[in-house]
Coordinates of C-alpha atoms in Angstrom, one line a residue:
Chain A
M1 CA 129.4 -204.8 -92.4
P2 CA 128.8 -206.9 -89.3
V3 CA 125.5 -208.7 -89.4
E4 CA 123.3 -209.1 -86.3
I5 CA 121.6 -212.4 -86.2
D6 CA 119.1 -213.6 -83.6
I7 CA 120.0 -217.2 -84.5
A8 CA 117.6 -218.8 -82.0
H9 CA 114.7 -216.9 -83.5
V10 CA 115.7 -218.0 -87.1
A11 CA 116.1 -221.6 -86.0
R12 CA 112.6 -221.5 -84.5
L13 CA 111.1 -220.0 -87.7
A14 CA 112.8 -222.8 -89.6
R15 CA 111.7 -225.5 -87.2
L16 CA 115.2 -226.7 -86.3
A17 CA 115.7 -227.9 -82.8
L18 CA 119.4 -227.1 -82.5
S19 CA 121.6 -227.2 -79.4
E20 CA 123.2 -224.0 -78.0
E21 CA 126.6 -225.1 -79.3
E22 CA 125.2 -225.7 -82.8
L23 CA 123.4 -222.3 -82.7
S24 CA 126.6 -220.6 -81.8
T25 CA 128.6 -222.3 -84.7
Y26 CA 125.9 -221.4 -87.2
R27 CA 125.6 -217.8 -86.0
S28 CA 129.3 -217.2 -86.6
Q29 CA 129.3 -219.0 -90.0
L30 CA 126.2 -217.1 -91.2
G31 CA 128.0 -213.9 -90.1
V32 CA 130.9 -214.6 -92.4
I33 CA 128.7 -215.7 -95.4
L34 CA 126.3 -212.8 -95.0
E35 CA 129.1 -210.3 -94.9
H36 CA 130.2 -211.6 -98.3
A37 CA 126.7 -211.7 -99.6
A38 CA 125.9 -208.2 -98.4
K39 CA 128.2 -206.9 -101.2
V40 CA 125.0 -207.0 -103.3
Q41 CA 123.9 -203.9 -101.4
S42 CA 126.7 -201.8 -102.9
V43 CA 125.4 -202.5 -106.5
P44 CA 123.3 -199.6 -108.0
T45 CA 120.0 -201.2 -109.1
E46 CA 117.7 -198.2 -109.3
G47 CA 114.9 -198.9 -111.9
L48 CA 115.6 -202.6 -112.1
E49 CA 112.9 -205.1 -111.5
P50 CA 113.7 -208.3 -109.5
T51 CA 114.1 -211.5 -111.7
A52 CA 112.1 -214.5 -110.7
H53 CA 112.1 -216.6 -113.9
P54 CA 115.3 -216.0 -116.0
L55 CA 113.5 -216.2 -119.3
G56 CA 110.7 -214.0 -118.1
L57 CA 108.0 -216.7 -118.6
L58 CA 104.8 -216.0 -116.7
N59 CA 102.3 -218.5 -115.5
G60 CA 102.0 -221.7 -117.5
F61 CA 98.4 -222.7 -117.8
R62 CA 96.9 -226.1 -118.8
E63 CA 93.5 -227.5 -119.2
D64 CA 91.7 -228.2 -115.9
L65 CA 91.0 -231.8 -116.6
V66 CA 90.3 -234.7 -114.2
R67 CA 93.2 -237.0 -114.1
P68 CA 94.1 -240.0 -111.8
S69 CA 96.2 -238.9 -108.8
L70 CA 98.7 -240.9 -107.0
D71 CA 97.4 -244.1 -105.3
R72 CA 96.5 -243.2 -101.7
D73 CA 97.8 -246.5 -100.2
E74 CA 101.1 -246.2 -102.0
V75 CA 101.6 -242.7 -100.8
L76 CA 100.6 -243.5 -97.2
A77 CA 103.0 -246.5 -97.3
A78 CA 105.9 -244.0 -97.4
A79 CA 104.7 -242.0 -94.3
P80 CA 106.2 -242.6 -90.9
D81 CA 102.6 -243.1 -89.4
S82 CA 99.2 -243.3 -90.9
A83 CA 95.7 -244.7 -90.0
D84 CA 92.3 -244.9 -91.8
G85 CA 93.6 -243.2 -94.9
Y86 CA 95.2 -240.3 -93.0
F87 CA 98.7 -239.1 -92.0
V88 CA 99.0 -239.3 -88.2
V89 CA 100.9 -236.6 -86.2
P90 CA 101.2 -235.7 -82.5
P91 CA 98.6 -233.2 -81.2
A92 CA 98.8 -229.8 -82.8
L93 CA 96.3 -228.2 -80.5
E94 CA 95.7 -228.5 -76.8
G95 CA 92.4 -230.1 -75.5
Chain B
M1 CA 139.5 -249.7 -126.0
A2 CA 138.5 -253.3 -125.4
D3 CA 136.1 -252.9 -122.5
L4 CA 132.5 -252.1 -123.2
A5 CA 132.3 -250.0 -120.0
D6 CA 134.6 -247.5 -121.6
L7 CA 132.6 -246.9 -124.8
T8 CA 130.8 -243.7 -125.6
V9 CA 127.0 -243.9 -125.9
A10 CA 127.3 -243.4 -129.7
T11 CA 129.8 -246.3 -130.1
A12 CA 127.8 -248.5 -127.8
G13 CA 124.8 -247.8 -129.9
E14 CA 126.6 -248.9 -133.0
R15 CA 127.7 -252.1 -131.3
L16 CA 124.1 -252.8 -130.3
A17 CA 122.9 -252.0 -133.9
T18 CA 125.4 -254.4 -135.5
G19 CA 124.8 -257.1 -132.9
E20 CA 128.4 -257.1 -131.7
A21 CA 127.1 -256.4 -128.2
S22 CA 123.8 -256.7 -126.4
A23 CA 122.3 -254.5 -123.7
A24 CA 123.0 -257.3 -121.2
D25 CA 126.7 -257.2 -122.3
L26 CA 126.9 -253.5 -121.7
L27 CA 125.2 -253.8 -118.3
D28 CA 127.5 -256.7 -117.4
A29 CA 130.5 -254.5 -118.3
V30 CA 129.5 -251.5 -116.2
I31 CA 128.4 -253.7 -113.2
R32 CA 131.8 -255.5 -113.4
R33 CA 133.5 -252.1 -113.4
A34 CA 131.5 -250.9 -110.5
S35 CA 132.4 -254.1 -108.6
L36 CA 136.1 -253.2 -109.0
T37 CA 135.8 -249.5 -108.3
E38 CA 132.9 -248.8 -105.9
A39 CA 134.7 -249.8 -102.7
E40 CA 137.2 -247.0 -103.3
L41 CA 135.2 -244.4 -105.2
H42 CA 131.6 -244.8 -103.9
C43 CA 129.9 -243.3 -106.9
Y44 CA 126.5 -244.9 -106.2
V45 CA 124.1 -244.7 -103.3
T46 CA 122.0 -247.5 -104.8
I47 CA 122.7 -249.9 -107.7
D48 CA 119.4 -251.3 -109.0
H49 CA 120.7 -254.8 -110.1
D50 CA 117.3 -256.3 -110.6
G51 CA 115.6 -253.4 -112.3
A52 CA 118.6 -252.8 -114.6
R53 CA 118.8 -256.5 -115.6
R54 CA 115.1 -256.5 -116.4
A55 CA 115.4 -253.3 -118.5
A56 CA 118.4 -254.7 -120.4
E57 CA 116.6 -257.9 -121.2
E58 CA 113.6 -256.0 -122.4
S59 CA 115.8 -253.9 -124.6
D60 CA 117.5 -256.9 -126.1
H61 CA 114.1 -258.5 -126.7
R62 CA 112.8 -255.3 -128.5
R63 CA 116.0 -255.3 -130.6
S64 CA 115.5 -258.9 -131.6
R65 CA 112.1 -257.9 -133.0
S66 CA 113.4 -254.7 -134.7
E67 CA 111.4 -252.6 -132.3
S68 CA 114.3 -250.6 -130.8
R69 CA 113.4 -247.2 -129.6
G70 CA 116.3 -244.9 -130.4
P71 CA 119.8 -244.0 -129.4
L72 CA 119.4 -244.8 -125.7
D73 CA 117.7 -248.1 -126.0
G74 CA 119.9 -250.6 -124.1
I75 CA 122.4 -248.0 -122.9
P76 CA 123.4 -248.2 -119.1
L77 CA 123.0 -244.8 -117.5
A78 CA 123.3 -243.5 -114.0
L79 CA 121.0 -241.0 -112.3
K80 CA 121.8 -238.5 -109.5
D81 CA 119.9 -239.6 -106.4
N82 CA 117.7 -236.6 -106.5
F83 CA 115.5 -237.8 -109.4
C84 CA 112.3 -239.6 -108.2
T85 CA 112.3 -243.2 -109.4
R86 CA 109.2 -245.2 -108.8
G87 CA 109.8 -247.9 -106.2
L88 CA 113.5 -247.3 -106.2
E89 CA 115.0 -245.6 -103.1
T90 CA 115.6 -241.8 -103.6
T91 CA 117.6 -240.3 -100.8
C92 CA 119.1 -237.0 -102.0
S93 CA 122.0 -238.4 -99.9
S94 CA 120.2 -237.2 -96.8
Q95 CA 119.2 -239.1 -93.6
I96 CA 115.8 -237.3 -93.8
L97 CA 114.9 -239.2 -97.0
S98 CA 116.7 -242.4 -96.2
G99 CA 114.6 -245.4 -97.3
Y100 CA 112.1 -243.2 -99.3
R101 CA 110.6 -245.0 -102.3
P102 CA 108.7 -242.5 -104.5
P103 CA 105.3 -243.5 -105.8
Y104 CA 106.1 -241.9 -109.2
D105 CA 108.8 -241.4 -111.8
S106 CA 110.2 -237.9 -112.5
T107 CA 109.5 -236.7 -116.1
V108 CA 113.2 -237.2 -117.1
V109 CA 113.1 -240.8 -115.7
A110 CA 109.8 -241.5 -117.5
R111 CA 111.3 -240.3 -120.8
L112 CA 114.4 -242.3 -120.3
R113 CA 112.4 -245.4 -119.6
D114 CA 110.3 -244.8 -122.7
G115 CA 113.5 -244.5 -124.7
G116 CA 114.7 -247.9 -123.4
A117 CA 117.5 -246.6 -121.3
V118 CA 118.9 -249.0 -118.7
I119 CA 119.1 -247.2 -115.3
V120 CA 122.0 -248.8 -113.5
G121 CA 121.4 -246.9 -110.2
K122 CA 121.4 -243.7 -108.2
T123 CA 124.5 -241.7 -107.7
N124 CA 125.9 -239.9 -104.7
L125 CA 125.6 -236.2 -104.2
D126 CA 126.1 -233.4 -101.7
E127 CA 122.9 -233.6 -99.5
F128 CA 120.0 -232.1 -101.5
A129 CA 122.6 -231.0 -104.2
M130 CA 124.1 -228.4 -101.9
G131 CA 127.9 -228.5 -102.2
S132 CA 130.8 -228.6 -104.5
S133 CA 132.7 -231.7 -103.4
T134 CA 130.2 -234.5 -102.7
E135 CA 131.5 -234.5 -99.2
N136 CA 128.2 -233.3 -97.8
S137 CA 126.6 -236.7 -98.4
A138 CA 125.0 -238.5 -95.4
F139 CA 126.4 -241.7 -96.8
G140 CA 130.0 -240.7 -97.1
P141 CA 132.0 -238.9 -99.9
T142 CA 132.6 -240.0 -103.5
R143 CA 136.2 -240.0 -104.5
N144 CA 137.8 -238.8 -107.7
P145 CA 138.8 -241.6 -110.1
W146 CA 141.8 -239.6 -111.2
N147 CA 143.1 -239.5 -107.6
P148 CA 141.1 -240.9 -104.8
E149 CA 142.6 -238.5 -102.3
R150 CA 140.8 -235.7 -104.2
V151 CA 137.1 -234.8 -104.4
P152 CA 135.1 -235.4 -107.6
G153 CA 133.5 -231.9 -107.3
G154 CA 129.8 -231.6 -106.7
S155 CA 127.1 -231.7 -106.2
S156 CA 126.7 -234.3 -109.0
G157 CA 130.1 -235.9 -108.0
G158 CA 128.8 -239.4 -108.1
S159 CA 127.5 -239.0 -111.6
A160 CA 130.7 -237.4 -112.8
A161 CA 132.9 -240.0 -111.1
A162 CA 130.7 -242.9 -112.5
V163 CA 131.1 -241.7 -116.0
A164 CA 134.9 -241.2 -115.6
A165 CA 135.3 -244.6 -113.9
G166 CA 133.1 -246.6 -116.3
S167 CA 130.4 -247.7 -113.9
A168 CA 127.9 -246.0 -116.3
L169 CA 128.3 -244.9 -120.0
A170 CA 126.8 -241.6 -119.2
A171 CA 124.7 -240.0 -116.4
F172 CA 122.2 -237.3 -115.5
G173 CA 122.7 -234.6 -112.9
S174 CA 121.2 -231.3 -111.8
D175 CA 123.0 -227.9 -112.0
T176 CA 121.9 -225.2 -109.6
G177 CA 125.1 -223.3 -109.3
G178 CA 127.5 -225.5 -111.3
S179 CA 126.6 -228.9 -110.0
I180 CA 127.0 -230.6 -113.4
R181 CA 129.8 -228.5 -114.9
Q182 CA 132.2 -228.3 -112.0
P183 CA 132.3 -232.0 -111.2
A184 CA 132.5 -232.7 -114.9
A185 CA 135.6 -230.5 -115.0
L186 CA 137.1 -232.1 -112.0
C187 CA 136.5 -235.6 -113.3
G188 CA 137.5 -235.1 -117.0
V189 CA 134.1 -235.6 -118.6
V190 CA 131.7 -233.4 -120.5
G191 CA 128.9 -231.7 -118.4
F192 CA 126.1 -229.7 -119.9
K193 CA 123.5 -227.4 -118.3
P194 CA 120.8 -226.5 -120.8
T195 CA 118.8 -223.2 -120.9
Y196 CA 116.5 -223.0 -117.9
G197 CA 113.2 -224.6 -118.6
L198 CA 114.2 -226.9 -121.5
V199 CA 114.3 -230.0 -119.4
S200 CA 111.3 -230.6 -117.1
R201 CA 112.1 -230.6 -113.4
F202 CA 108.9 -232.5 -112.4
G203 CA 110.1 -235.1 -109.9
L204 CA 113.5 -233.6 -109.4
V205 CA 113.6 -233.0 -105.7
A206 CA 113.6 -229.2 -105.6
F207 CA 116.7 -227.3 -104.3
S208 CA 116.5 -223.7 -105.7
S209 CA 113.6 -223.6 -108.1
S210 CA 114.6 -220.6 -110.1
F211 CA 118.1 -222.0 -110.8
D212 CA 117.7 -225.9 -110.9
Q213 CA 118.2 -227.4 -114.3
I214 CA 118.8 -231.0 -115.4
G215 CA 121.5 -232.0 -117.8
P216 CA 123.9 -234.8 -118.9
L217 CA 127.4 -235.9 -117.9
A218 CA 129.0 -237.8 -120.7
R219 CA 132.3 -238.9 -122.4
S220 CA 131.8 -236.8 -125.5
V221 CA 130.0 -233.6 -126.6
A222 CA 127.9 -235.6 -129.1
D223 CA 126.8 -238.0 -126.3
A224 CA 125.8 -235.0 -124.1
L225 CA 123.6 -233.7 -126.9
T226 CA 122.1 -237.2 -127.4
L227 CA 121.1 -237.4 -123.7
F228 CA 119.8 -233.8 -123.7
E229 CA 117.6 -234.5 -126.8
A230 CA 116.2 -237.6 -125.2
V231 CA 114.7 -235.7 -122.3
A232 CA 114.2 -232.1 -123.4
G233 CA 110.9 -230.5 -124.3
H234 CA 107.8 -229.0 -122.7
D235 CA 106.1 -230.7 -119.8
P236 CA 102.8 -229.4 -118.5
L237 CA 103.7 -230.9 -115.1
D238 CA 106.5 -228.3 -114.6
A239 CA 105.1 -224.8 -114.7
T240 CA 108.5 -223.3 -115.4
S241 CA 108.9 -225.6 -118.5
Y242 CA 109.7 -223.7 -121.7
P243 CA 106.7 -224.1 -124.1
G244 CA 108.5 -223.4 -127.3
T245 CA 110.6 -225.6 -129.6
V246 CA 113.8 -227.1 -128.3
P247 CA 116.8 -225.7 -130.3
E248 CA 118.2 -228.0 -132.9
A249 CA 121.9 -228.4 -132.2
R250 CA 122.9 -231.7 -134.0
P251 CA 123.9 -230.2 -137.4
S252 CA 126.2 -227.6 -135.7
L253 CA 128.5 -230.4 -134.3
E254 CA 130.3 -230.5 -137.6
T255 CA 130.5 -226.9 -138.7
G256 CA 133.7 -225.7 -137.0
V257 CA 134.2 -222.2 -135.6
K258 CA 135.2 -220.1 -138.6
D259 CA 134.0 -216.5 -138.0
V260 CA 132.3 -217.4 -134.8
R261 CA 132.7 -214.5 -132.3
I262 CA 134.1 -215.8 -129.0
G263 CA 134.4 -213.6 -125.9
L264 CA 136.9 -214.5 -123.1
V265 CA 135.4 -213.3 -119.8
R266 CA 137.9 -211.0 -118.0
E267 CA 136.2 -211.4 -114.6
L268 CA 136.7 -215.2 -114.6
S269 CA 140.5 -215.1 -114.5
G270 CA 143.3 -213.8 -112.3
E271 CA 143.6 -214.2 -108.6
G272 CA 142.5 -217.6 -107.3
Y273 CA 142.9 -219.3 -110.6
E274 CA 145.5 -222.0 -110.8
P275 CA 148.3 -221.2 -113.3
A276 CA 147.7 -224.6 -115.1
V277 CA 144.0 -223.7 -115.5
T278 CA 144.7 -220.3 -116.8
A279 CA 147.3 -221.7 -119.2
A280 CA 145.0 -224.4 -120.5
T281 CA 142.2 -221.9 -121.0
N282 CA 144.4 -219.4 -122.9
D283 CA 145.9 -222.2 -125.0
M284 CA 142.4 -223.4 -126.0
V285 CA 141.3 -219.8 -126.9
A286 CA 144.5 -219.5 -129.1
Q287 CA 143.6 -222.8 -130.8
L288 CA 140.1 -221.6 -131.5
E289 CA 141.4 -218.4 -133.0
A290 CA 143.8 -220.4 -135.2
S291 CA 140.7 -222.4 -136.3
G292 CA 139.1 -219.2 -137.6
A293 CA 137.2 -217.9 -134.6
I294 CA 137.2 -214.2 -133.9
V295 CA 138.3 -213.8 -130.3
S296 CA 138.0 -210.8 -128.0
E297 CA 138.2 -210.2 -124.3
V298 CA 134.9 -209.0 -122.8
S299 CA 133.9 -207.6 -119.4
L300 CA 130.8 -208.5 -117.4
P301 CA 131.2 -206.5 -114.1
S302 CA 128.2 -208.3 -112.5
F303 CA 130.0 -211.6 -112.8
A304 CA 132.1 -210.4 -109.9
I305 CA 129.0 -210.0 -107.7
A306 CA 127.1 -213.1 -109.0
L307 CA 128.3 -215.4 -106.2
S308 CA 127.0 -213.0 -103.5
A309 CA 123.6 -212.8 -105.2
Y310 CA 123.5 -216.6 -105.6
Y311 CA 124.2 -217.2 -101.9
L312 CA 121.2 -215.1 -101.0
I313 CA 118.7 -216.3 -103.6
A314 CA 119.5 -220.0 -103.4
P315 CA 119.3 -220.4 -99.6
A316 CA 116.1 -218.4 -99.6
E317 CA 114.6 -220.9 -102.1
V318 CA 116.1 -223.8 -100.1
S319 CA 114.4 -222.6 -96.9
A320 CA 111.0 -222.7 -98.7
N321 CA 111.6 -225.9 -100.7
L322 CA 112.9 -227.9 -97.7
A323 CA 110.0 -226.9 -95.5
R324 CA 108.3 -230.0 -96.9
F325 CA 110.6 -232.3 -95.0
D326 CA 108.7 -232.3 -91.7
G327 CA 108.3 -235.9 -90.7
V328 CA 104.7 -236.1 -91.8
R329 CA 104.5 -237.6 -95.2
Y330 CA 107.8 -239.3 -96.0
G331 CA 111.2 -240.1 -94.6
L332 CA 112.5 -239.7 -91.1
R333 CA 110.4 -238.9 -88.0
V334 CA 111.8 -238.2 -84.6
T335 CA 109.0 -238.3 -82.0
G336 CA 107.9 -235.3 -80.0
E337 CA 105.2 -234.3 -77.6
T338 CA 103.7 -231.8 -80.0
V339 CA 103.6 -231.6 -83.8
E340 CA 106.0 -228.7 -83.7
E341 CA 108.5 -230.5 -81.5
M342 CA 108.3 -233.6 -83.7
M343 CA 109.0 -231.4 -86.8
A344 CA 111.8 -229.5 -85.2
R345 CA 113.5 -232.6 -83.9
T346 CA 113.1 -234.5 -87.1
R347 CA 114.6 -231.7 -89.2
A348 CA 117.5 -231.1 -86.8
E349 CA 118.3 -234.8 -86.8
G350 CA 117.6 -235.4 -90.5
F351 CA 119.4 -232.6 -92.2
G352 CA 123.2 -232.5 -92.3
P353 CA 125.2 -229.3 -91.6
E354 CA 125.2 -227.8 -95.1
A355 CA 121.4 -228.2 -95.5
T356 CA 120.9 -226.8 -92.0
R357 CA 123.2 -223.8 -92.7
R358 CA 121.4 -222.9 -95.9
I359 CA 118.0 -223.3 -94.4
L360 CA 119.0 -220.9 -91.6
L361 CA 120.7 -218.5 -94.1
G362 CA 117.6 -218.4 -96.3
T363 CA 115.2 -218.1 -93.4
Y364 CA 117.1 -215.1 -92.2
A365 CA 117.4 -213.5 -95.6
L366 CA 113.6 -213.8 -96.1
S367 CA 112.6 -212.8 -92.6
A368 CA 110.8 -209.6 -91.7
G369 CA 113.1 -206.5 -92.0
Y370 CA 115.7 -208.1 -94.2
Y371 CA 113.7 -209.3 -97.2
D372 CA 114.4 -206.3 -99.4
A373 CA 118.0 -205.6 -98.4
F374 CA 119.0 -209.2 -99.1
Y375 CA 116.6 -211.3 -101.3
G376 CA 115.0 -208.4 -103.2
Q377 CA 118.4 -206.7 -103.9
A378 CA 119.9 -210.0 -105.0
Q379 CA 117.1 -210.5 -107.4
R380 CA 117.7 -207.0 -108.9
V381 CA 121.4 -207.8 -109.2
R382 CA 120.3 -210.8 -111.1
T383 CA 118.4 -208.6 -113.5
K384 CA 121.5 -206.4 -114.0
L385 CA 123.6 -209.5 -114.8
I386 CA 120.9 -210.7 -117.3
N387 CA 121.0 -207.3 -119.0
E388 CA 124.8 -207.2 -119.2
L389 CA 124.8 -210.7 -120.8
A390 CA 122.2 -209.7 -123.3
N391 CA 124.4 -206.7 -124.3
V392 CA 127.5 -208.8 -124.6
F393 CA 125.7 -211.4 -126.7
E394 CA 125.1 -208.7 -129.3
Q395 CA 128.9 -208.5 -129.7
V396 CA 129.9 -212.1 -129.3
D397 CA 128.2 -215.5 -130.1
V398 CA 129.6 -217.4 -127.1
L399 CA 131.6 -216.7 -123.9
V400 CA 134.4 -218.9 -122.7
S401 CA 136.2 -219.3 -119.3
P402 CA 137.6 -222.0 -117.1
A403 CA 134.8 -224.2 -115.7
S404 CA 136.5 -224.2 -112.3
P405 CA 139.3 -222.0 -110.9
T406 CA 141.1 -225.1 -109.7
T407 CA 141.5 -228.7 -110.5
A408 CA 140.2 -231.3 -107.9
F409 CA 141.2 -230.4 -104.4
E410 CA 141.9 -232.8 -101.5
L411 CA 139.2 -234.3 -99.4
G412 CA 138.7 -232.2 -96.3
A413 CA 140.5 -229.2 -97.7
K414 CA 137.4 -226.9 -97.6
T415 CA 134.9 -228.7 -95.3
Q416 CA 135.6 -226.4 -92.3
D417 CA 135.2 -223.2 -94.3
P418 CA 131.8 -222.9 -96.0
L419 CA 132.7 -219.6 -97.8
A420 CA 135.9 -221.1 -99.3
M421 CA 133.7 -224.0 -100.7
Y422 CA 131.2 -221.6 -102.1
L423 CA 134.0 -219.7 -104.0
T424 CA 134.7 -222.8 -106.0
D425 CA 131.5 -222.1 -108.0
V426 CA 132.5 -218.7 -109.2
C427 CA 132.8 -219.7 -112.9
T428 CA 129.6 -221.6 -113.1
I429 CA 127.1 -219.5 -111.1
P430 CA 126.6 -216.7 -113.6
A431 CA 124.9 -219.0 -116.1
N432 CA 122.5 -220.2 -113.4
L433 CA 121.6 -216.6 -112.5
A434 CA 120.9 -215.8 -116.1
G435 CA 119.2 -219.2 -117.0
T436 CA 121.6 -219.5 -119.9
P437 CA 123.2 -222.7 -121.3
A438 CA 126.7 -223.7 -120.5
I439 CA 129.0 -226.7 -121.0
S440 CA 132.3 -227.9 -119.6
I441 CA 134.7 -229.9 -121.8
P442 CA 137.9 -231.5 -120.6
V443 CA 140.9 -229.9 -122.3
G444 CA 144.0 -231.2 -120.5
L445 CA 145.7 -232.3 -117.3
D446 CA 147.7 -230.3 -114.7
A447 CA 151.1 -231.3 -113.4
D448 CA 149.5 -233.7 -110.9
G449 CA 147.5 -235.5 -113.7
L450 CA 144.2 -233.9 -112.7
P451 CA 141.7 -232.8 -115.5
I452 CA 141.0 -229.2 -116.4
G453 CA 137.6 -228.1 -117.7
F454 CA 136.9 -225.4 -120.3
Q455 CA 133.5 -223.7 -120.2
V456 CA 131.5 -222.4 -123.1
M457 CA 128.4 -220.3 -122.4
G458 CA 125.7 -219.3 -124.8
P459 CA 122.7 -217.0 -124.8
A460 CA 119.3 -218.3 -123.7
L461 CA 118.2 -220.9 -126.2
G462 CA 121.6 -220.6 -127.9
E463 CA 122.3 -224.4 -127.7
A464 CA 123.1 -224.6 -131.4
R465 CA 126.0 -222.2 -131.2
L466 CA 127.1 -223.6 -127.9
F467 CA 127.4 -227.2 -129.3
Q468 CA 129.1 -225.9 -132.4
V469 CA 131.9 -224.4 -130.3
A470 CA 132.0 -227.2 -127.8
A471 CA 132.5 -229.8 -130.5
E472 CA 135.4 -227.8 -131.9
V473 CA 137.0 -227.5 -128.4
E474 CA 136.7 -231.3 -128.1
R475 CA 138.4 -231.8 -131.5
L476 CA 141.2 -229.4 -130.7
A477 CA 141.8 -230.8 -127.2
T478 CA 141.9 -234.5 -128.2
F479 CA 141.5 -235.3 -124.6
D480 CA 142.1 -239.1 -124.5
H481 CA 143.7 -239.5 -121.0
R482 CA 142.3 -242.1 -118.6
P483 CA 142.4 -242.3 -114.8
E484 CA 145.2 -244.6 -113.5
I485 CA 142.7 -246.5 -111.4
L486 CA 141.2 -247.9 -114.7
A487 CA 144.6 -249.1 -115.9
A488 CA 144.9 -250.9 -112.5
A489 CA 141.3 -252.2 -112.9
G490 CA 142.1 -253.3 -116.4
D491 CA 144.8 -255.7 -115.1
R492 CA 142.2 -257.4 -113.0
L493 CA 139.7 -257.8 -115.8

């Protein structure tokens, strides 16, 4: 089954600024992989629920206690840019 | 064996206990070995000379006061470079995390430190643990100690090669689709993936959260169990952590396999399996039968489709988990006019080709219009496989198969063909889909002198049975070969 992929749209969704050449390479590679992966569609699965946790565990709850969190300065020290206790990024909104 | 770097954890522990060796001696031995082999093999991304030295001295100091903390106190271990280690660079072999020093220890690392283990350093991996050859590392490939023209397998190839080469006595890795067992098989060491949830993944950089499980790579089945016991058990910081009791497997190491029901998996044989691998597998099955096991061939039709399901589910989870690498909080940033441009440039620059490929694949599989046909259907196939396994485990106690269809392949052989690389995981992926425990044990060499791994798979929480059979496989195989590179290194020692 040939798979149609709008690779530029997918790259945009994934926030990956790829060149035209890279997009073209990935589109053909994804086509081959998805053709193989699409074999799952031939398996009869009526009445089966999807598995998320293999042992079927549900939410693990714990007491809602106040605990020390990571040291802010230590965390910010690993960031590419920070100021006044905040992460700094380029403008997200105009004006 | 004269060199301390070649000891098992158990034997090294005895030497420490009798005072024949100190933790500092053990560390010296593995560092010396690393200095002889690293230029060729590149097992490590980072060797923590100062931290390891300090930990060894503290261990020796504790021992001198009879305050030793158990079987790993003073033992030099290696960690795959996707475990967060406080203050010690943690890269996942990716440019996007190059230089990152985590502000906390992962739970496994904290438990190892509590037990007195000496962490030698961080081992190389396929970027973010995606790959089967350790060629997808941003810092260059690791090479196989048995033949440096060959890959060590992956993604925990650095850990497997370090254990085989003697630059650590044992190591930890992570196994999402076979990333502990396949490199263990290709490097002639034992590799164990526990039942999903038995080892906390808190602080393990997430790849595919419903598959990822941490486990040991070691020189013996008993060592693998010792390492597992040291880190297993519930952790409230990992919501998928199993809250019950960890299965007790130690007593079963000595019980043999009389009347144990063993199923040879039909779907993990035939086309694509090297004759030497098939022969070694069948030979081991015959030996197990001669030792009293009841052997039958079993069929699990969903194993044939497991790889397809895996390569939809894992990339889908990758696309979500790797969204956090956006140039804001850690690692690389490439500048841009807007925040979106900064993120998109950072990610394009920071991720290598395999990570990029899987992010795209997963984003596509989860995108509107395709979700149910790909991801939803793959998750239902997963349910079908789990049900099939549950039925088979009513007829047999364990399943056996090769751990890899081939022995170590040449560097570059599969790098241009992603699907061919994915197919190398065909034996190991089913246990990840089902969350069941599985182990690879070296059973022989092929005509080129490359190791062959034998896989034993148990039911969920069936670690006792699994180790019972694995220990017998180890006794029957009497695998005591050594890579030639070590004989050469020995001359220089």
